[in-house]
DNA sequence: GGTAAAATGACGTAAAAGTGTCATTGTATA
DNA sequence: TATACAATGACACTTTTACGTCATTTTACC
């Protein structure tokens, strides 16, 4: 038996969902709340998984995640929302959601997602998965293997990315400023840049560090 | 009717999959190949979606993706593999896969994933989705909302990240070098840094651009 | 044993950057 | 209406950068 709590401000939807869960074998809705504040103060702790709306009055679903986790670290949280814009999805994932479903998701899919989540997976509708794939491609650096820095050069570049200037790098590596200048010069040549900031930008974007 | 091509070197699995597809209403296996090379030279173009193994002899499934896309830009490609290590998943997503399923995926789930993919979604098993979530958290910058740059400051910072120096920024924004210096000065104060490279690093890492 | 690359270091110089101080104008917002 | 902030621009000054040229030592490889 999977115990579910719903946090959702639209009464009709909340009640519909409660009915669906209780009518489905193996699922029980143990609680439902109309706001995040109410839920946070009254959560029974009996639920295995929480279906959490994002667009709640006052405290949003995303802001609620860390507060819920504070008291119930092991409960699974699935976002259930109409929002599918990039930033909302990113924020939810970063906040620690275990799943992200759209409200138009078919009932059977919703129920199986609860199951999947409890087995350690993350629930997503295919359209959300598609967005996550795109966002992933946008944010993960494309390793550039064409650029081969020497170990010392990599070391220097790493320190530059961490914000050290030439003098600090020299001090840290126990070598002279002149030598660091030389390494930087070689790094510039290999990365085809002409300043520290360009080198740092390229290093981060191309996954050289 | 959904037309599917299978590229998979294990004969038993390939034949089992072919049988499953042809036995299921609405699905037809139009071709199957034991290697990527064979597939690339002989693809009929009749398929809507390709189920592609990663661990193929010679050319790997990941290397095959761009070659397949070259000739068939609109075909959907779902990776079907036993590998679930982080790097393989990342590489597949970056190479442009439309889905990523494990071979142990239940037949019904596999069939519905084909459907989902054709509707523009991305197919993933919940366990893979979970990995993608983790990887996402690892790679996506944590937006720092405590830092509030003015619109002009953001604009300048953006250009610095793109590698422009002070003079180029001034030219691009049709303002004087002195003004750009001033904006940069304010940016430094807000980001609490003292050089372009530090600002650029912080901008990228904290998602300010 | 010679060649190449890496790591170290130096001198010089023009350009750029970083920072302090100041001023004007426009746009909100309390 | 006063106050704050954003955007614009300037002058001065010191430090740092970027780059050219050069040299020594070590390590790796054919």
Short mmCIF file of N, CA, C and O in Angstrom, two decimals, chain B residues 102-172:
data_model
loop_
_atom_site.label_atom_id
_atom_site.label_comp_id
_atom_site.label_asym_id
_atom_site.label_seq_id
_atom_site.Cartn_x
_atom_site.Cartn_y
_atom_site.Cartn_z
N UNK B 102 16.77 1.10 -20.46
CA UNK B 102 17.58 -0.05 -20.11
C UNK B 102 16.95 -1.29 -20.73
O UNK B 102 15.74 -1.36 -20.92
N UNK B 103 17.78 -2.27 -21.02
CA UNK B 103 17.28 -3.47 -21.69
C UNK B 103 16.28 -4.25 -20.84
O UNK B 103 15.45 -4.98 -21.36
N UNK B 104 16.39 -4.05 -19.53
CA UNK B 104 15.46 -4.78 -18.66
C UNK B 104 14.08 -4.11 -18.58
O UNK B 104 13.20 -4.57 -17.86
N UNK B 105 13.91 -3.05 -19.33
CA UNK B 105 12.63 -2.33 -19.34
C UNK B 105 11.49 -3.26 -19.76
O UNK B 105 11.64 -4.06 -20.69
N UNK B 106 10.36 -3.15 -19.07
CA UNK B 106 9.20 -4.00 -19.38
C UNK B 106 8.69 -3.71 -20.79
O UNK B 106 8.70 -2.56 -21.23
N UNK B 107 8.24 -4.79 -21.47
CA UNK B 107 7.77 -4.64 -22.86
C UNK B 107 6.73 -3.53 -23.05
O UNK B 107 6.85 -2.74 -23.98
N UNK B 108 5.75 -3.44 -22.14
CA UNK B 108 4.70 -2.42 -22.31
C UNK B 108 5.30 -1.03 -22.26
O UNK B 108 4.92 -0.14 -23.01
N UNK B 109 6.24 -0.87 -21.32
CA UNK B 109 6.90 0.42 -21.15
C UNK B 109 7.70 0.77 -22.40
O UNK B 109 7.70 1.91 -22.88
N UNK B 110 8.34 -0.25 -22.95
CA UNK B 110 9.15 -0.04 -24.14
C UNK B 110 8.27 0.43 -25.31
O UNK B 110 8.59 1.38 -26.02
N UNK B 111 7.13 -0.24 -25.45
CA UNK B 111 6.23 0.11 -26.55
C UNK B 111 5.67 1.52 -26.36
O UNK B 111 5.62 2.31 -27.31
N UNK B 112 5.28 1.84 -25.14
CA UNK B 112 4.71 3.17 -24.92
C UNK B 112 5.77 4.25 -25.10
O UNK B 112 5.47 5.37 -25.50
N UNK B 113 7.04 3.90 -24.83
CA UNK B 113 8.12 4.86 -25.02
C UNK B 113 8.29 5.22 -26.49
O UNK B 113 8.62 6.36 -26.83
N UNK B 114 8.06 4.23 -27.35
CA UNK B 114 8.16 4.50 -28.79
C UNK B 114 7.12 5.55 -29.17
O UNK B 114 7.40 6.51 -29.88
N UNK B 115 5.94 5.33 -28.64
CA UNK B 115 4.82 6.25 -28.87
C UNK B 115 5.16 7.65 -28.36
O UNK B 115 5.05 8.65 -29.08
N UNK B 116 5.62 7.71 -27.11
CA UNK B 116 5.97 8.99 -26.48
C UNK B 116 6.99 9.75 -27.31
O UNK B 116 6.89 10.97 -27.50
N UNK B 117 7.99 9.04 -27.77
CA UNK B 117 9.06 9.67 -28.52
C UNK B 117 8.55 10.29 -29.81
O UNK B 117 8.93 11.40 -30.17
N UNK B 118 7.65 9.57 -30.48
CA UNK B 118 7.10 10.11 -31.72
C UNK B 118 6.23 11.34 -31.47
O UNK B 118 6.03 12.15 -32.35
N UNK B 119 5.74 11.46 -30.25
CA UNK B 119 4.93 12.63 -29.92
C UNK B 119 5.80 13.78 -29.44
O UNK B 119 5.31 14.78 -28.91
N UNK B 120 7.10 13.62 -29.58
CA UNK B 120 8.00 14.72 -29.25
C UNK B 120 8.60 14.68 -27.87
O UNK B 120 9.33 15.58 -27.47
N UNK B 121 8.28 13.62 -27.12
CA UNK B 121 8.85 13.51 -25.78
C UNK B 121 10.17 12.77 -25.79
O UNK B 121 10.67 12.40 -26.85
N UNK B 122 10.75 12.60 -24.62
CA UNK B 122 11.97 11.81 -24.51
C UNK B 122 11.68 10.65 -23.58
O UNK B 122 11.09 10.82 -22.53
N UNK B 123 12.10 9.47 -24.00
CA UNK B 123 11.80 8.29 -23.21
C UNK B 123 12.94 7.99 -22.24
O UNK B 123 14.09 8.06 -22.60
N UNK B 124 12.56 7.68 -21.03
CA UNK B 124 13.56 7.33 -20.02
C UNK B 124 12.94 6.39 -19.01
O UNK B 124 11.78 6.53 -18.67
N UNK B 125 13.73 5.46 -18.50
CA UNK B 125 13.23 4.68 -17.39
C UNK B 125 13.40 5.56 -16.15
O UNK B 125 14.25 6.44 -16.13
N UNK B 126 12.60 5.31 -15.12
CA UNK B 126 12.68 6.15 -13.92
C UNK B 126 14.08 6.15 -13.31
O UNK B 126 14.54 7.18 -12.81
N UNK B 127 14.79 5.06 -13.39
CA UNK B 127 16.13 5.01 -12.79
C UNK B 127 17.10 5.90 -13.57
O UNK B 127 17.97 6.56 -12.99
N UNK B 128 16.93 5.91 -14.89
CA UNK B 128 17.78 6.79 -15.71
C UNK B 128 17.41 8.24 -15.42
O UNK B 128 18.27 9.11 -15.28
N UNK B 129 16.11 8.48 -15.32
CA UNK B 129 15.65 9.84 -15.02
C UNK B 129 16.28 10.34 -13.73
O UNK B 129 16.69 11.48 -13.61
N UNK B 130 16.38 9.43 -12.78
CA UNK B 130 16.98 9.77 -11.50
C UNK B 130 18.44 10.18 -11.67
O UNK B 130 18.90 11.16 -11.09
N UNK B 131 19.14 9.45 -12.51
CA UNK B 131 20.54 9.79 -12.78
C UNK B 131 20.64 11.13 -13.48
O UNK B 131 21.52 11.94 -13.18
N UNK B 132 19.75 11.34 -14.42
CA UNK B 132 19.77 12.61 -15.16
C UNK B 132 19.52 13.77 -14.20
O UNK B 132 20.18 14.80 -14.27
N UNK B 133 18.60 13.57 -13.26
CA UNK B 133 18.34 14.59 -12.24
C UNK B 133 19.62 14.89 -11.46
O UNK B 133 19.97 16.05 -11.26
N UNK B 134 20.30 13.85 -11.03
CA UNK B 134 21.53 14.05 -10.24
C UNK B 134 22.59 14.77 -11.05
O UNK B 134 23.24 15.70 -10.57
N UNK B 135 22.77 14.32 -12.28
CA UNK B 135 23.78 14.93 -13.13
C UNK B 135 23.44 16.39 -13.36
O UNK B 135 24.31 17.26 -13.39
N UNK B 136 22.16 16.64 -13.52
CA UNK B 136 21.67 17.99 -13.73
C UNK B 136 22.06 18.87 -12.56
O UNK B 136 22.62 19.95 -12.73
N UNK B 137 21.81 18.36 -11.37
CA UNK B 137 22.13 19.14 -10.16
C UNK B 137 23.62 19.41 -10.08
O UNK B 137 24.05 20.43 -9.57
N UNK B 138 24.40 18.46 -10.59
CA UNK B 138 25.85 18.61 -10.50
C UNK B 138 26.37 19.66 -11.48
O UNK B 138 27.32 20.36 -11.19
N UNK B 139 25.72 19.75 -12.63
CA UNK B 139 26.26 20.60 -13.68
C UNK B 139 25.60 21.97 -13.84
O UNK B 139 26.21 22.88 -14.36
N UNK B 140 24.35 22.08 -13.44
CA UNK B 140 23.68 23.35 -13.65
C UNK B 140 24.06 24.33 -12.54
O UNK B 140 24.06 23.97 -11.37
N UNK B 141 24.44 25.54 -12.94
CA UNK B 141 24.85 26.52 -11.93
C UNK B 141 23.72 26.85 -10.96
O UNK B 141 22.56 26.89 -11.34
N UNK B 142 24.06 27.06 -9.70
CA UNK B 142 23.07 27.44 -8.71
C UNK B 142 22.85 28.95 -8.79
O UNK B 142 23.74 29.71 -8.48
N UNK B 143 21.69 29.32 -9.28
CA UNK B 143 21.35 30.73 -9.44
C UNK B 143 21.48 31.45 -8.11
O UNK B 143 20.93 31.03 -7.11
N UNK B 144 22.25 32.51 -8.13
CA UNK B 144 22.41 33.30 -6.92
C UNK B 144 21.53 34.54 -7.02
O UNK B 144 21.89 35.52 -7.66
N UNK B 145 20.40 34.50 -6.38
CA UNK B 145 19.44 35.61 -6.47
C UNK B 145 19.80 36.76 -5.55
O UNK B 145 19.20 37.83 -5.61
N UNK B 146 20.77 36.52 -4.66
CA UNK B 146 21.17 37.58 -3.75
C UNK B 146 21.88 38.70 -4.51
O UNK B 146 21.91 39.84 -4.07
N UNK B 147 22.44 38.36 -5.67
CA UNK B 147 23.14 39.34 -6.47
C UNK B 147 22.19 39.95 -7.48
O UNK B 147 21.69 39.26 -8.36
N UNK B 148 21.94 41.26 -7.35
CA UNK B 148 21.01 41.88 -8.30
C UNK B 148 21.72 42.97 -9.10
O UNK B 148 21.97 44.04 -8.59
N UNK B 149 22.05 42.62 -10.31
CA UNK B 149 22.70 43.56 -11.21
C UNK B 149 21.65 44.38 -11.94
O UNK B 149 20.56 43.88 -12.21
N UNK B 150 21.99 45.60 -12.29
CA UNK B 150 21.08 46.40 -13.11
C UNK B 150 21.14 45.83 -14.52
O UNK B 150 22.02 45.04 -14.84
N UNK B 151 20.18 46.23 -15.35
CA UNK B 151 20.11 45.64 -16.69
C UNK B 151 21.38 45.95 -17.49
O UNK B 151 21.89 45.11 -18.22
N UNK B 152 21.88 47.16 -17.31
CA UNK B 152 23.08 47.53 -18.04
C UNK B 152 24.29 46.73 -17.54
O UNK B 152 25.13 46.30 -18.33
N UNK B 153 24.34 46.56 -16.24
CA UNK B 153 25.43 45.79 -15.66
C UNK B 153 25.40 44.35 -16.17
O UNK B 153 26.44 43.77 -16.51
N UNK B 154 24.21 43.77 -16.24
CA UNK B 154 24.09 42.41 -16.74
C UNK B 154 24.60 42.33 -18.18
O UNK B 154 25.29 41.37 -18.56
N UNK B 155 24.23 43.35 -18.94
CA UNK B 155 24.62 43.41 -20.34
C UNK B 155 26.15 43.41 -20.46
O UNK B 155 26.73 42.65 -21.24
N UNK B 156 26.78 44.26 -19.67
CA UNK B 156 28.24 44.36 -19.67
C UNK B 156 28.87 43.03 -19.25
O UNK B 156 29.77 42.51 -19.91
N UNK B 157 28.35 42.46 -18.18
CA UNK B 157 28.89 41.19 -17.67
C UNK B 157 28.79 40.10 -18.74
O UNK B 157 29.72 39.32 -18.96
N UNK B 158 27.65 40.07 -19.40
CA UNK B 158 27.43 39.11 -20.47
C UNK B 158 28.52 39.22 -21.54
O UNK B 158 29.10 38.22 -21.97
N UNK B 159 28.82 40.45 -21.93
CA UNK B 159 29.83 40.66 -22.96
C UNK B 159 31.23 40.28 -22.47
O UNK B 159 32.03 39.74 -23.23
N UNK B 160 31.49 40.53 -21.19
CA UNK B 160 32.78 40.13 -20.63
C UNK B 160 32.92 38.61 -20.69
O UNK B 160 33.97 38.08 -21.04
N UNK B 161 31.83 37.91 -20.35
CA UNK B 161 31.84 36.45 -20.39
C UNK B 161 32.09 35.96 -21.82
O UNK B 161 32.72 34.95 -22.04
N UNK B 162 31.59 36.73 -22.77
CA UNK B 162 31.79 36.35 -24.17
C UNK B 162 33.21 36.66 -24.63
O UNK B 162 33.56 36.39 -25.78
N UNK B 163 33.99 37.29 -23.78
CA UNK B 163 35.40 37.48 -24.10
C UNK B 163 35.80 38.87 -24.55
O UNK B 163 36.95 39.11 -24.89
N UNK B 164 34.85 39.81 -24.58
CA UNK B 164 35.18 41.17 -25.01
C UNK B 164 35.95 41.91 -23.92
O UNK B 164 35.74 41.70 -22.75
N UNK B 165 36.85 42.78 -24.34
CA UNK B 165 37.54 43.61 -23.36
C UNK B 165 36.78 44.94 -23.22
O UNK B 165 35.79 45.17 -23.92
N UNK B 166 37.26 45.78 -22.32
CA UNK B 166 36.55 47.03 -22.02
C UNK B 166 36.25 47.86 -23.27
O UNK B 166 35.12 48.30 -23.47
N UNK B 167 37.27 48.03 -24.10
CA UNK B 167 37.10 48.85 -25.31
C UNK B 167 36.02 48.28 -26.24
O UNK B 167 35.17 49.01 -26.77
N UNK B 168 36.04 46.95 -26.41
CA UNK B 168 35.06 46.30 -27.30
C UNK B 168 33.65 46.42 -26.75
O UNK B 168 32.69 46.57 -27.50
N UNK B 169 33.54 46.31 -25.43
CA UNK B 169 32.22 46.44 -24.81
C UNK B 169 31.68 47.85 -25.06
O UNK B 169 30.52 48.04 -25.45
N UNK B 170 32.55 48.84 -24.88
CA UNK B 170 32.15 50.24 -25.09
C UNK B 170 31.65 50.44 -26.51
O UNK B 170 30.59 51.04 -26.74
N UNK B 171 32.40 49.90 -27.45
CA UNK B 171 32.04 50.04 -28.86
C UNK B 171 30.68 49.39 -29.13
O UNK B 171 29.81 49.96 -29.79
N UNK B 172 30.52 48.19 -28.59
CA UNK B 172 29.29 47.42 -28.83
C UNK B 172 28.06 48.10 -28.23
O UNK B 172 26.97 48.04 -28.80
#
